[in-house]
Short mmCIF file of N, CA and C in Angstrom, two decimals:
data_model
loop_
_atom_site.label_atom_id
_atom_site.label_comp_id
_atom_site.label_asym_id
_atom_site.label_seq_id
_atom_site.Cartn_x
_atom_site.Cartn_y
_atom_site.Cartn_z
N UNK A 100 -12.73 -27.62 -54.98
CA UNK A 100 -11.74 -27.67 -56.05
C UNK A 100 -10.34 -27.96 -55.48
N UNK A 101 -9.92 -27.15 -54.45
CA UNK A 101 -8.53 -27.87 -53.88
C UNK A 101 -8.72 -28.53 -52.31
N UNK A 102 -9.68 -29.19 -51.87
CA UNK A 102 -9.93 -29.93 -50.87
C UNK A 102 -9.16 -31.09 -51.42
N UNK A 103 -8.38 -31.26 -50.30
CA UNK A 103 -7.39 -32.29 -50.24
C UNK A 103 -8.06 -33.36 -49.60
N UNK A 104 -8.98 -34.20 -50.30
CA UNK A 104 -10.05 -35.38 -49.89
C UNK A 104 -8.79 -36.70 -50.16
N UNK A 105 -9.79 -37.68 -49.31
CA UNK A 105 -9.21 -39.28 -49.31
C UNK A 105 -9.09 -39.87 -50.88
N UNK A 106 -9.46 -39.97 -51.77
CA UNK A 106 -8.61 -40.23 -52.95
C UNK A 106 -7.49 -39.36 -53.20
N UNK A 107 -7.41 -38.07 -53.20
CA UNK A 107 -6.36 -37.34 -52.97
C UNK A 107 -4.83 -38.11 -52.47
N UNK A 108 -5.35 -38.23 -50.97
CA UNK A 108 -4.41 -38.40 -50.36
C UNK A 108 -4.14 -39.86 -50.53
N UNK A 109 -5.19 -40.77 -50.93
CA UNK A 109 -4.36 -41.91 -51.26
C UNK A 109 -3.69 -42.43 -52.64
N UNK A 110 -4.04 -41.45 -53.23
CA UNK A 110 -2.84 -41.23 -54.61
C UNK A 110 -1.82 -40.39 -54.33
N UNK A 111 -1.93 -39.78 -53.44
CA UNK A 111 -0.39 -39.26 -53.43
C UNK A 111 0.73 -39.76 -52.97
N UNK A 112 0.10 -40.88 -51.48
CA UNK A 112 1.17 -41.42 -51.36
C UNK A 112 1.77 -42.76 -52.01
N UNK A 113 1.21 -42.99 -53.13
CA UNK A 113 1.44 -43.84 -53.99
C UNK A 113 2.62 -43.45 -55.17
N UNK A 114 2.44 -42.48 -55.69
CA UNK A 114 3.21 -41.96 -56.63
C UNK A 114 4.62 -40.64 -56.30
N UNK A 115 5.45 -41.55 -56.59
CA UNK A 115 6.49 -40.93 -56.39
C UNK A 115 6.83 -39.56 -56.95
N UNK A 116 7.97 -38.69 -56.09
CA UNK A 116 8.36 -37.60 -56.41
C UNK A 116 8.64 -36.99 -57.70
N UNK A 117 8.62 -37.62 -58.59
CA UNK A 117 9.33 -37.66 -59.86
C UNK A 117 8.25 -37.32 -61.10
N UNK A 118 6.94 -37.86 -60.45
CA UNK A 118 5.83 -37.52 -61.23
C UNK A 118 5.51 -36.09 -60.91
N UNK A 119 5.28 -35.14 -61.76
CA UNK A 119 4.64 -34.02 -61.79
C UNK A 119 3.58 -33.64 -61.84
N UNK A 120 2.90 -34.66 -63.03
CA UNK A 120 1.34 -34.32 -62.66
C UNK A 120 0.55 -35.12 -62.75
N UNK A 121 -0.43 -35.69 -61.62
CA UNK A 121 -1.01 -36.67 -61.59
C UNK A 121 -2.61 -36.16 -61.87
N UNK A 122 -3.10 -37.64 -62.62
CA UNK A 122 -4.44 -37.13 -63.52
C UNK A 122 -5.14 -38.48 -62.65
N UNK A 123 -6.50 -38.25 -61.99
CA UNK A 123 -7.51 -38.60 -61.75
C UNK A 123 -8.84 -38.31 -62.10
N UNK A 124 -9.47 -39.47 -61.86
CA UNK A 124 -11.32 -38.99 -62.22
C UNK A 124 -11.99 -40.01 -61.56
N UNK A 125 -12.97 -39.90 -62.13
CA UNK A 125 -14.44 -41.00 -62.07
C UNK A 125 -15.11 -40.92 -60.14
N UNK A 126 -14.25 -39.69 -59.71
CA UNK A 126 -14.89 -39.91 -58.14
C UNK A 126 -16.30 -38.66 -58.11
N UNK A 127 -16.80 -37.83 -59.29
CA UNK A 127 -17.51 -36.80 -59.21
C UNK A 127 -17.04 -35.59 -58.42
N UNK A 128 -15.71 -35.76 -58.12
CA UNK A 128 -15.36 -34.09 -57.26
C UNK A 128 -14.17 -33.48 -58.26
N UNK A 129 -14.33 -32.75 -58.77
CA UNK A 129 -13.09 -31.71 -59.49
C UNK A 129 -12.24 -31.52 -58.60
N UNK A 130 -10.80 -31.65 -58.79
CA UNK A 130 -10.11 -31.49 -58.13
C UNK A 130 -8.80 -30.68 -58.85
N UNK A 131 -8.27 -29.62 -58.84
CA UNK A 131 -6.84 -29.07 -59.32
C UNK A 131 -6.13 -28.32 -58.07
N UNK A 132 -4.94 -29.35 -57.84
CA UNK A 132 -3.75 -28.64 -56.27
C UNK A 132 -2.62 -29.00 -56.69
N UNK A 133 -1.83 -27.53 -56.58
CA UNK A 133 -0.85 -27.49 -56.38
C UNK A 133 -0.02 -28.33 -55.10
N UNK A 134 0.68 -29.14 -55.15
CA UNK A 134 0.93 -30.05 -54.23
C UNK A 134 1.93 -29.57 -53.44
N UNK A 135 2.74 -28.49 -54.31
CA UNK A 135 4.31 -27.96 -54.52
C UNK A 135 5.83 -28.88 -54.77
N UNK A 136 6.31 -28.07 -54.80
CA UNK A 136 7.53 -28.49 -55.60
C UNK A 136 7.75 -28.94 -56.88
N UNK A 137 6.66 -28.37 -57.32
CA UNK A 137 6.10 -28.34 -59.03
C UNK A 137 5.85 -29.90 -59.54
N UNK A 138 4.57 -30.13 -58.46
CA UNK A 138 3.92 -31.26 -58.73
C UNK A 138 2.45 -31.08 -58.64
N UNK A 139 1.96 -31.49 -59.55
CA UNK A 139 0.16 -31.02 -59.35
C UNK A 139 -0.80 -32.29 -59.64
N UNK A 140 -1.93 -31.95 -58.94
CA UNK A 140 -2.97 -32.97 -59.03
C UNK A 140 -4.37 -32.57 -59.59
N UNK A 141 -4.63 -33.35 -60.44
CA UNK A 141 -5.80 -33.10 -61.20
C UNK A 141 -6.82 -34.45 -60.74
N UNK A 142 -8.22 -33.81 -60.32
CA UNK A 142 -8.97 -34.94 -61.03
C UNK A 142 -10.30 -34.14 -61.42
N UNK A 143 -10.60 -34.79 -62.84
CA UNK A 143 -11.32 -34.49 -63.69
C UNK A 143 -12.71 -34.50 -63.43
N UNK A 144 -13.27 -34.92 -62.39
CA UNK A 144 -14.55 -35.45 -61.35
C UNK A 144 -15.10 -36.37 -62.25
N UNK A 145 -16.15 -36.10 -63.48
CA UNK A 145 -17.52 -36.92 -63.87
C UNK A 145 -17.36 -36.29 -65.38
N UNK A 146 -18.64 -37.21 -66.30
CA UNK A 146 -18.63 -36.34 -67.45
C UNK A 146 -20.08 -36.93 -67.47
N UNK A 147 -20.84 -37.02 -65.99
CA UNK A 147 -22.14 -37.15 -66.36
C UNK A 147 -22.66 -36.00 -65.31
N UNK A 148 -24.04 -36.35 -65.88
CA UNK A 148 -25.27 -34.85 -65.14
C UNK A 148 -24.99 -34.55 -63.18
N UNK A 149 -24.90 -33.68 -62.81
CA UNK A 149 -24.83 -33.88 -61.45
C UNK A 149 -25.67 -33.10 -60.73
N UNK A 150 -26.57 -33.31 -59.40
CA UNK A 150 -27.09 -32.46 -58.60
C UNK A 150 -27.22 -31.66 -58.14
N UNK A 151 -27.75 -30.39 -58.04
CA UNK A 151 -26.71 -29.62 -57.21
C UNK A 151 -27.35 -29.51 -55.83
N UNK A 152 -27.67 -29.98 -54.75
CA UNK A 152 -28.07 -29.34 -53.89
C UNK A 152 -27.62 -28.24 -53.08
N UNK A 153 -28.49 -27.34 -52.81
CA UNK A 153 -27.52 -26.21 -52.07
C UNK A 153 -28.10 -26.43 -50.52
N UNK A 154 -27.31 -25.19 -49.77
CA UNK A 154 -27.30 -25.36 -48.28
C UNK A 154 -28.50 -24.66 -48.07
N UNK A 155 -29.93 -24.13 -48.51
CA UNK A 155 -30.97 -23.75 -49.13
C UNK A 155 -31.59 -24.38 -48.64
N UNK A 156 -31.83 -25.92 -49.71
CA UNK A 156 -32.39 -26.62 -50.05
C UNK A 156 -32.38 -27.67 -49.05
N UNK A 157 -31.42 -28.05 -48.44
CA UNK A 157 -31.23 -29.15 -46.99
C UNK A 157 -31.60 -28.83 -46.05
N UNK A 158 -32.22 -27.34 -45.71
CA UNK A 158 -31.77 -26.39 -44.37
C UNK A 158 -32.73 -26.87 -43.44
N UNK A 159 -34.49 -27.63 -43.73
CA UNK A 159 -34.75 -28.51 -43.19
C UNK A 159 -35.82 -29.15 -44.16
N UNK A 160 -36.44 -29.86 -43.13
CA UNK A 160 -37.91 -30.54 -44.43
C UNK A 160 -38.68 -29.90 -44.81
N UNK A 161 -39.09 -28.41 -44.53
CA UNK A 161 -39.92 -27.84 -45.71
C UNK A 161 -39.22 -27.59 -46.62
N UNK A 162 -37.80 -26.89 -46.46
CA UNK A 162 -36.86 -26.57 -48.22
C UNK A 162 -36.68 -27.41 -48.74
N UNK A 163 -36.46 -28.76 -48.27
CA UNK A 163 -36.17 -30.25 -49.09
C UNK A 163 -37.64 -30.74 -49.81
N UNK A 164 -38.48 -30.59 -49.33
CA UNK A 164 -40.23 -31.12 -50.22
C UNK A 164 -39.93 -30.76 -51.46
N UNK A 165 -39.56 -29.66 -51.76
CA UNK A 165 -40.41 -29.66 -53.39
C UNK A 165 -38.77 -30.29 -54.27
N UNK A 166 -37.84 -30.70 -53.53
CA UNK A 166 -36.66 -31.50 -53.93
C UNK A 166 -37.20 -33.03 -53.87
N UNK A 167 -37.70 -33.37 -52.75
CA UNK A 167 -38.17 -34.55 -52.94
C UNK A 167 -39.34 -35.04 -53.68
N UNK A 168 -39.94 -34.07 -53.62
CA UNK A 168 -41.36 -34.88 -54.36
C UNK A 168 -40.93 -34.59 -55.95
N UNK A 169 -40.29 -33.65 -56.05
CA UNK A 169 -39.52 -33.61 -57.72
C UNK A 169 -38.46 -35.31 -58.32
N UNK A 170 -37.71 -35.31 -56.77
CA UNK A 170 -37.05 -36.89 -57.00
C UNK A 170 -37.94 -38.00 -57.06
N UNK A 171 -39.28 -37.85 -56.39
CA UNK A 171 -40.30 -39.05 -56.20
C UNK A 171 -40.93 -39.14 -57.16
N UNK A 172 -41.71 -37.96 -57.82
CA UNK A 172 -42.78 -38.29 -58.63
C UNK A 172 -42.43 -38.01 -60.01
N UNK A 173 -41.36 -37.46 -60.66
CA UNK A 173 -41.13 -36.95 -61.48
C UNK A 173 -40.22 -37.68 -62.83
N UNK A 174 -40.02 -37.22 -63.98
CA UNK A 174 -39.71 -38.27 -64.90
C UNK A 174 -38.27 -37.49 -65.13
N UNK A 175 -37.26 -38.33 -65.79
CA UNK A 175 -35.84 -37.22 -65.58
C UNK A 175 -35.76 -36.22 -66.42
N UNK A 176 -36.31 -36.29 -67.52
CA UNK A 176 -36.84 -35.24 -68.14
C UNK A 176 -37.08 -33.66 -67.50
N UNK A 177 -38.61 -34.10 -66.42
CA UNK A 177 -39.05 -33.07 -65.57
C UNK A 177 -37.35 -32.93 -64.74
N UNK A 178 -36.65 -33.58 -64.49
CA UNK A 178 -35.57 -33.74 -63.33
C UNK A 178 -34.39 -32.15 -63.92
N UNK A 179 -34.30 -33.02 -65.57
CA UNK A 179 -33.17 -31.86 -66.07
C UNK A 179 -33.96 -30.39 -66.32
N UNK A 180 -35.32 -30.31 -66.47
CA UNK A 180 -35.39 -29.04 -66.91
C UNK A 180 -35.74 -28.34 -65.40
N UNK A 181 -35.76 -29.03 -64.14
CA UNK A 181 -35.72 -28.40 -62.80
C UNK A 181 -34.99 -26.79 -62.39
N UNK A 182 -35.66 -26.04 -61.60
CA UNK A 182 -34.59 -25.24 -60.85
C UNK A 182 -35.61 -24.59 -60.37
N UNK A 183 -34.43 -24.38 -58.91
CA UNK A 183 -34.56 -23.94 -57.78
C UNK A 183 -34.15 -22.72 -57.27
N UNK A 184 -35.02 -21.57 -56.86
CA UNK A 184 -33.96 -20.36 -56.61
C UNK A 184 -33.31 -20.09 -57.73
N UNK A 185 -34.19 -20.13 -59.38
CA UNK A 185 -33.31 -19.36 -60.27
C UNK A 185 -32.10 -19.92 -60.97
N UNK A 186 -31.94 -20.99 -59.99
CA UNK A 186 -30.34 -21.88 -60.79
C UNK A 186 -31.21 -23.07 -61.17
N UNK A 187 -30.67 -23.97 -62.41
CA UNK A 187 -30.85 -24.84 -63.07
C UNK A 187 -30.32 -26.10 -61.49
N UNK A 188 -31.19 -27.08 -61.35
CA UNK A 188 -31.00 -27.87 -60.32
C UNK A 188 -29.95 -28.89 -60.99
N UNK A 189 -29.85 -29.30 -61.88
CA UNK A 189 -29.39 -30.28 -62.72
C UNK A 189 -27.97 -29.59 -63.34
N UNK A 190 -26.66 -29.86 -63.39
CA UNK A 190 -25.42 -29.55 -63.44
C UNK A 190 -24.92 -30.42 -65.11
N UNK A 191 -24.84 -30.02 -65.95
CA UNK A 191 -24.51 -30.79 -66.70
C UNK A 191 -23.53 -30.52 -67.21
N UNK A 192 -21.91 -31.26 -66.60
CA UNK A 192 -21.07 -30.80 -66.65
C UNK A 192 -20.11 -31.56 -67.32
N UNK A 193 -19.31 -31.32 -68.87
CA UNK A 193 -18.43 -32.22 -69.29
C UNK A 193 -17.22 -31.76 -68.57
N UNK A 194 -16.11 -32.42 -68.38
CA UNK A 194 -14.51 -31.94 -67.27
C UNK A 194 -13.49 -32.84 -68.16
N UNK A 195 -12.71 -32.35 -68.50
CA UNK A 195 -11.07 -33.14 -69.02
C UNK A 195 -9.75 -32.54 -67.99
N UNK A 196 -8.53 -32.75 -68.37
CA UNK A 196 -7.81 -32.88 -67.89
C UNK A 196 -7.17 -32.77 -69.21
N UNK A 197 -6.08 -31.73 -69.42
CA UNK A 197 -5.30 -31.56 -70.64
C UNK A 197 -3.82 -31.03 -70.26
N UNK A 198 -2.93 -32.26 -70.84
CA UNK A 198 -1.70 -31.54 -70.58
C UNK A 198 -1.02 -31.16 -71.85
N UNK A 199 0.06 -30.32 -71.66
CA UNK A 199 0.59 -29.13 -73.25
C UNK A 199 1.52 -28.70 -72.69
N UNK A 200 2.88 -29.26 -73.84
CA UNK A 200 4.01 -28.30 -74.18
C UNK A 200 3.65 -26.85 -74.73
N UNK A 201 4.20 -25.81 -73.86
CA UNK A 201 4.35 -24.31 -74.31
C UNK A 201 5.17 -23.59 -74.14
N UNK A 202 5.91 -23.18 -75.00
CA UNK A 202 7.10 -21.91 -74.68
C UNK A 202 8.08 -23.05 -73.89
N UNK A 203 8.40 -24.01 -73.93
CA UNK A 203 9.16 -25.32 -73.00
C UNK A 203 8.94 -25.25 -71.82
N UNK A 204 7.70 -24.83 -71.62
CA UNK A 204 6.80 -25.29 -70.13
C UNK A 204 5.85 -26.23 -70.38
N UNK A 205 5.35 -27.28 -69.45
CA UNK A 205 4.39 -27.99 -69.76
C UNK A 205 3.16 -27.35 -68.95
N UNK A 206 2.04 -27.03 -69.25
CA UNK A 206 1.08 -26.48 -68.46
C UNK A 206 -0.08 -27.98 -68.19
N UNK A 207 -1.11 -27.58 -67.50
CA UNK A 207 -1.92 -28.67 -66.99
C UNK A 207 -2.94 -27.86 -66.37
N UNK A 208 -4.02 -28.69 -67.44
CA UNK A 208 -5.40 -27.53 -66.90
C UNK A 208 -6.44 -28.57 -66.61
N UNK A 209 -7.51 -27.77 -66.04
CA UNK A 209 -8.74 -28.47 -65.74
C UNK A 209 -9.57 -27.61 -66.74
N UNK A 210 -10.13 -28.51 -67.82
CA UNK A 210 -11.21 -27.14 -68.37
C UNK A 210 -12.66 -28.38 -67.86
N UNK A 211 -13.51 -27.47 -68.62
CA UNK A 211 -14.96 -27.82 -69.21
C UNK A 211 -15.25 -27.56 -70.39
N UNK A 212 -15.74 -28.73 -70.71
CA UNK A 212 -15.93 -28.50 -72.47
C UNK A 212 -17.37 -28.23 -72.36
N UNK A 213 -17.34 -27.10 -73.26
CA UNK A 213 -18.54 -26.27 -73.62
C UNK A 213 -18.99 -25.97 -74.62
N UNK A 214 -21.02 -26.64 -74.61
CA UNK A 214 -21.42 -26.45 -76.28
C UNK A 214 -21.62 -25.30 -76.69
N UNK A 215 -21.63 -24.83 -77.78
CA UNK A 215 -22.09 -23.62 -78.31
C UNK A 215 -23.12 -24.01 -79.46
N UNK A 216 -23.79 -24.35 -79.73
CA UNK A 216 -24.38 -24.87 -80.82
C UNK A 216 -24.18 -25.59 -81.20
N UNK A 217 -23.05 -25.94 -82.67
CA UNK A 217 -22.28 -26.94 -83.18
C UNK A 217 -20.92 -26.74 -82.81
N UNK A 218 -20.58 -25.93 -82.34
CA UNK A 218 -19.30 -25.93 -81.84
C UNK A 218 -18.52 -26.27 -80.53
N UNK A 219 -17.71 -26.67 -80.37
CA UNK A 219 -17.19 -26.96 -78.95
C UNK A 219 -16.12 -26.37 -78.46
N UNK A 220 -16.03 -26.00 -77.08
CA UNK A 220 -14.71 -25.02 -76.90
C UNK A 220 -14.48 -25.67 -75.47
N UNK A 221 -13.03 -25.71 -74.94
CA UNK A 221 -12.73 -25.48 -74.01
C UNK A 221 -12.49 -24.37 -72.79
N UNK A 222 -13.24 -24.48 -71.69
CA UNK A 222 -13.04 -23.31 -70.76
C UNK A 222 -12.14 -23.81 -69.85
N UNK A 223 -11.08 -23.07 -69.66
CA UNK A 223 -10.01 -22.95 -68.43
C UNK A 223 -10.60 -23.00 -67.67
N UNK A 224 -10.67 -23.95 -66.29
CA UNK A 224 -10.88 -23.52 -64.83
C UNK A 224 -9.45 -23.40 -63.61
N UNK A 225 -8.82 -24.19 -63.86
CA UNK A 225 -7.48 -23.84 -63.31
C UNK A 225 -6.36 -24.11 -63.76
N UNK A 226 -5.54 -23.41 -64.13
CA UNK A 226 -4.13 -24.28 -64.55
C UNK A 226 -2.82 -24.03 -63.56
N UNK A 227 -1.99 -25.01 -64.03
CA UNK A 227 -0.78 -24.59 -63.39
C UNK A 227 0.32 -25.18 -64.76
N UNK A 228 1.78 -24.75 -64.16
CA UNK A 228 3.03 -24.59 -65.37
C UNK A 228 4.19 -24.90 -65.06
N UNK A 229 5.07 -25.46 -64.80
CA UNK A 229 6.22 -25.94 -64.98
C UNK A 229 7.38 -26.03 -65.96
#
């Protein structure tokens, strides 16, 4: 979440001091950092399904088999209703990027939009305020 990765850093030195808060996506990594000097960086990662592998599951080729033969033989169907160790293998994660006048601060969050049935809500994952 605040790993200061190579899109990171090559948007930052692109955009001048003056900008406060810079909004990225489409690289699949969530990103919200305080940069300082009350400048922040967002990127929104993906708003499609994602993997999760854990450090578990890589640790060698017997924990990776029943990952692979699930990627080999399986229909995506079988893929999303997967899990491993109890967690859902399949991440299905919507991410925005929302900025808001409040109290004459502008805040800037990272949520996840989350179904509830028919309803939809936003969850906070990090914000910052200015």
């Amino acid at each position: 979440m605040t790993d200061r990765d190579d899109t990171y850093k090559e948007v930052i030195k692109t955009v001048g001091p003056d900008i406060h808060f810079i909004i990225t996506g489409h690289t699949h990594l969530e990103r919200a950092i305080d940069i300082g000097g009350g400048r922040f960086y967002f990127n929104c990662g993906t708003w499609i399904r994602l993997l999760s592998f854990t450090e578990n599951m890589l640790k060698n080729e017997d924990s990776f088999n029943p990952v692979f033969n699930l990627l080999k033989n399986c229909t995506m169907d079988d893929i999303d209703k997967a899990s491993f160790s109890d967690a859902p293998f399949v991440l299905d994660q919507n991410s925005a990027v929302c900025i808001s006048a409040e109290n004459g601060k502008v805040t800037g969050r990272l949520v996840h939009i989350v179904k509830d049935g028919d309803s939809v809500a936003q969850k906070t994952i990090k914000q910052f305020q200015r």
